[in-house]
Amino acid sequence: MEHKMTFDSIWEQEERQSLQQRLRQDYPTWLRRRRQRRTALASIAVLAVAGLSIFNFQSSTSKDYDYVACNRSGIAEGHWAKVASNILTIETL
């Protein structure tokens, strides 16, 4: 059985070959862009998680004491809380 090459089959073959060649040429560029997008998305995700964790950490540790009783006015409560924390930490070590 002989296979006759018609104009349509020759046209399809040439079109297929040109498409394959174009895909081979464009593949490295497509792959590089894909990697760049993945890297960018991963970086954004890491930054978002880090930002959220820092925000949660700061909001949870902003005031870890109920109140400070001191007879000296004009000095912030946070200062006395830090002093007490340092004293207690040094004494427990």
XYZ file of N, CA and C in Angstrom:
279
model
N 0.841 -1.172 0.000
C 0.000 0.000 0.000
C 0.891 1.242 0.000
N 0.722 2.050 -0.968
C 1.510 3.259 -1.126
C 0.801 4.429 -0.487
N 1.639 5.263 0.165
C 1.068 6.455 0.798
C 1.388 7.653 -0.078
N 0.347 8.237 -0.624
C 0.536 9.394 -1.495
C 0.535 10.657 -0.648
N 1.481 11.502 -0.904
C 1.579 12.773 -0.191
C 0.691 13.786 -0.911
N -0.306 14.212 -0.222
C -1.180 15.237 -0.783
C -0.722 16.597 -0.294
N -1.250 17.597 -0.887
C -0.899 18.957 -0.474
C -1.240 19.178 0.992
N -2.410 18.705 1.411
C -2.831 18.887 2.809
C -1.900 18.188 3.787
N -1.497 16.973 3.466
C -0.607 16.252 4.387
C 0.774 16.916 4.444
N 1.274 17.375 3.297
C 2.557 18.082 3.289
C 2.446 19.377 4.087
N 1.364 20.093 3.923
C 1.136 21.349 4.656
C 1.116 21.092 6.166
N 0.374 20.064 6.564
C 0.283 19.723 7.994
C 1.643 19.324 8.553
N 2.399 18.579 7.781
C 3.722 18.152 8.233
C 4.637 19.357 8.418
N 4.657 20.266 7.483
C 5.491 21.465 7.591
C 5.049 22.348 8.755
N 3.764 22.473 8.920
C 3.240 23.271 10.025
C 3.625 22.652 11.364
N 3.517 21.344 11.454
C 3.879 20.625 12.683
C 5.371 20.803 12.986
N 6.205 20.712 11.975
C 7.640 20.878 12.172
C 7.984 22.296 12.611
N 7.336 23.276 12.035
C 7.629 24.656 12.444
C 7.162 24.925 13.865
N 6.030 24.344 14.240
C 5.558 24.496 15.620
C 6.500 23.807 16.603
N 6.983 22.631 16.252
C 7.925 21.925 17.124
C 9.217 22.718 17.284
N 9.688 23.290 16.207
C 10.909 24.088 16.269
C 10.711 25.321 17.153
N 9.578 25.979 17.001
C 9.300 27.157 17.822
C 9.186 26.787 19.297
N 8.550 25.664 19.591
C 8.447 25.210 20.984
C 9.826 24.899 21.564
N 10.682 24.259 20.778
C 12.040 23.964 21.256
C 12.819 25.241 21.542
N 12.633 26.263 20.733
C 13.348 27.516 20.926
C 12.798 28.306 22.112
N 11.495 28.270 22.316
C 10.863 29.060 23.371
C 10.877 28.381 24.741
N 11.159 27.088 24.776
C 11.095 26.348 26.034
C 12.051 26.885 27.101
N 13.327 27.153 26.814
C 14.220 27.672 27.870
C 13.730 28.997 28.465
N 13.221 29.883 27.622
C 12.699 31.162 28.117
C 11.487 30.933 28.997
N 10.594 30.051 28.563
C 9.389 29.742 29.349
C 9.769 29.129 30.686
N 10.738 28.217 30.664
C 11.169 27.561 31.897
C 11.789 28.566 32.869
N 12.611 29.492 32.353
C 13.226 30.513 33.211
C 12.157 31.402 33.834
N 11.183 31.830 33.058
C 10.103 32.661 33.597
C 9.284 31.906 34.634
N 9.065 30.633 34.399
C 8.315 29.813 35.357
C 9.061 29.738 36.686
N 10.373 29.522 36.610
C 11.178 29.465 37.838
C 11.167 30.809 38.563
N 11.247 31.894 37.798
C 11.225 33.219 38.412
C 9.898 33.468 39.116
N 8.798 33.080 38.483
C 7.484 33.257 39.121
C 7.379 32.423 40.390
N 7.846 31.196 40.324
C 7.802 30.340 41.521
C 8.654 30.920 42.640
N 9.841 31.393 42.308
C 10.725 31.989 43.310
C 10.089 33.233 43.916
N 9.492 34.063 43.068
C 8.844 35.283 43.561
C 7.673 34.935 44.475
N 6.849 33.971 44.081
C 5.718 33.583 44.922
C 6.182 32.977 46.246
N 7.227 32.163 46.200
C 7.754 31.581 47.441
C 8.319 32.661 48.351
N 9.006 33.636 47.768
C 9.558 34.736 48.568
C 8.456 35.557 49.212
N 7.416 35.840 48.450
C 6.287 36.600 48.990
C 5.614 35.827 50.115
N 5.459 34.516 49.929
C 4.836 33.699 50.976
C 5.682 33.698 52.250
N 6.993 33.566 52.102
C 7.883 33.565 53.271
C 7.822 34.910 53.974
N 7.851 35.995 53.206
C 7.782 37.327 53.808
C 6.445 37.548 54.514
N 5.370 37.057 53.922
C 4.058 37.216 54.548
C 3.991 36.449 55.871
N 4.488 35.228 55.879
C 4.482 34.431 57.114
C 5.365 35.076 58.165
N 6.538 35.545 57.748
C 7.444 36.207 58.698
C 6.817 37.486 59.243
N 6.192 38.264 58.370
C 5.539 39.492 58.815
C 4.415 39.227 59.790
N 3.606 38.214 59.485
C 2.510 37.881 60.396
C 3.026 37.379 61.737
N 4.066 36.556 61.702
C 4.584 36.032 62.969
C 5.219 37.144 63.804
N 5.916 38.065 63.158
C 6.502 39.192 63.898
C 5.408 40.077 64.470
N 4.389 40.331 63.670
C 3.274 41.146 64.145
C 2.582 40.492 65.335
N 2.330 39.191 65.253
C 1.693 38.476 66.366
C 2.597 38.451 67.588
N 3.899 38.278 67.384
C 4.830 38.250 68.506
C 4.875 39.602 69.204
N 4.917 40.680 68.434
C 4.970 42.011 69.032
C 3.679 42.336 69.766
N 2.554 41.962 69.206
C 1.290 42.284 69.864
C 1.081 41.436 71.117
N 1.648 40.223 71.138
C 1.459 39.372 72.308
C 2.428 39.717 73.436
N 3.593 40.286 73.094
C 4.586 40.576 74.123
C 4.701 42.066 74.425
N 3.779 42.850 73.959
C 3.909 44.281 74.177
C 3.778 44.646 75.655
N 2.936 43.942 76.396
C 2.778 44.228 77.817
C 2.490 42.899 78.526
N 3.528 42.319 79.080
C 3.368 41.022 79.719
C 3.246 41.140 81.239
N 2.746 42.259 81.696
C 2.522 42.455 83.136
C 1.162 43.122 83.311
N 0.554 42.918 84.477
C -0.766 43.483 84.747
C -0.672 44.958 85.107
N 0.160 45.280 86.062
C 0.345 46.682 86.455
C 1.663 46.797 87.201
N 2.143 48.012 87.362
C 3.376 48.288 88.088
C 3.054 49.287 89.179
N 3.456 48.950 90.387
C 3.234 49.867 91.515
C 4.580 50.446 91.925
N 4.710 51.754 91.796
C 5.946 52.432 92.166
C 5.595 53.821 92.676
N 6.346 54.312 93.674
C 6.052 55.626 94.224
C 6.798 56.753 93.499
N 7.463 56.455 92.399
C 8.148 57.490 91.618
C 7.320 57.772 90.365
N 6.884 58.960 90.229
C 6.090 59.315 89.056
C 7.004 59.842 87.956
N 6.504 59.848 86.761
C 7.254 60.370 85.628
C 8.106 59.346 84.914
N 8.187 58.141 85.416
C 8.959 57.083 84.752
C 7.953 56.042 84.257
N 8.106 55.653 83.036
C 7.138 54.740 82.400
C 7.097 53.389 83.099
N 5.905 52.775 83.073
C 5.732 51.460 83.688
C 6.619 50.413 83.030
N 6.802 50.555 81.714
C 7.628 49.590 80.984
C 9.051 49.545 81.497
N 9.584 50.691 81.909
C 10.948 50.737 82.447
C 11.041 49.886 83.707
N 10.085 50.067 84.617
C 10.127 49.316 85.881
C 9.886 47.827 85.638
N 9.072 47.509 84.656
C 8.847 46.093 84.344
C 10.133 45.462 83.818
N 10.884 46.185 82.982
C 12.155 45.663 82.475
C 13.173 45.513 83.597
N 13.230 46.500 84.495
C 14.164 46.421 85.629
C 13.833 45.208 86.491
N 12.563 45.038 86.808
C 12.158 43.882 87.626
C 12.463 42.575 86.904
N 12.228 42.523 85.610
C 12.510 41.310 84.833
C 13.997 40.992 84.861
N 14.835 42.015 84.695
C 16.283 41.790 84.744
C 16.721 41.304 86.110
N 16.195 41.908 87.164
C 16.561 41.490 88.516
C 16.156 40.058 88.769
N 14.924 39.714 88.398
C 14.448 38.359 88.621
C 15.218 37.340 87.780
N 15.576 37.706 86.562
C 16.344 36.804 85.706
C 17.735 36.581 86.277
N 18.380 37.647 86.740
C 19.719 37.516 87.310
C 19.686 36.677 88.572
N 18.684 36.863 89.402
C 18.602 36.105 90.649
C 18.320 34.637 90.402
N 17.588 34.308 89.347
C 17.273 32.891 89.099
C 18.430 32.157 88.422
N 19.348 32.877 87.798
C 20.491 32.240 87.168
C 21.500 31.897 88.229
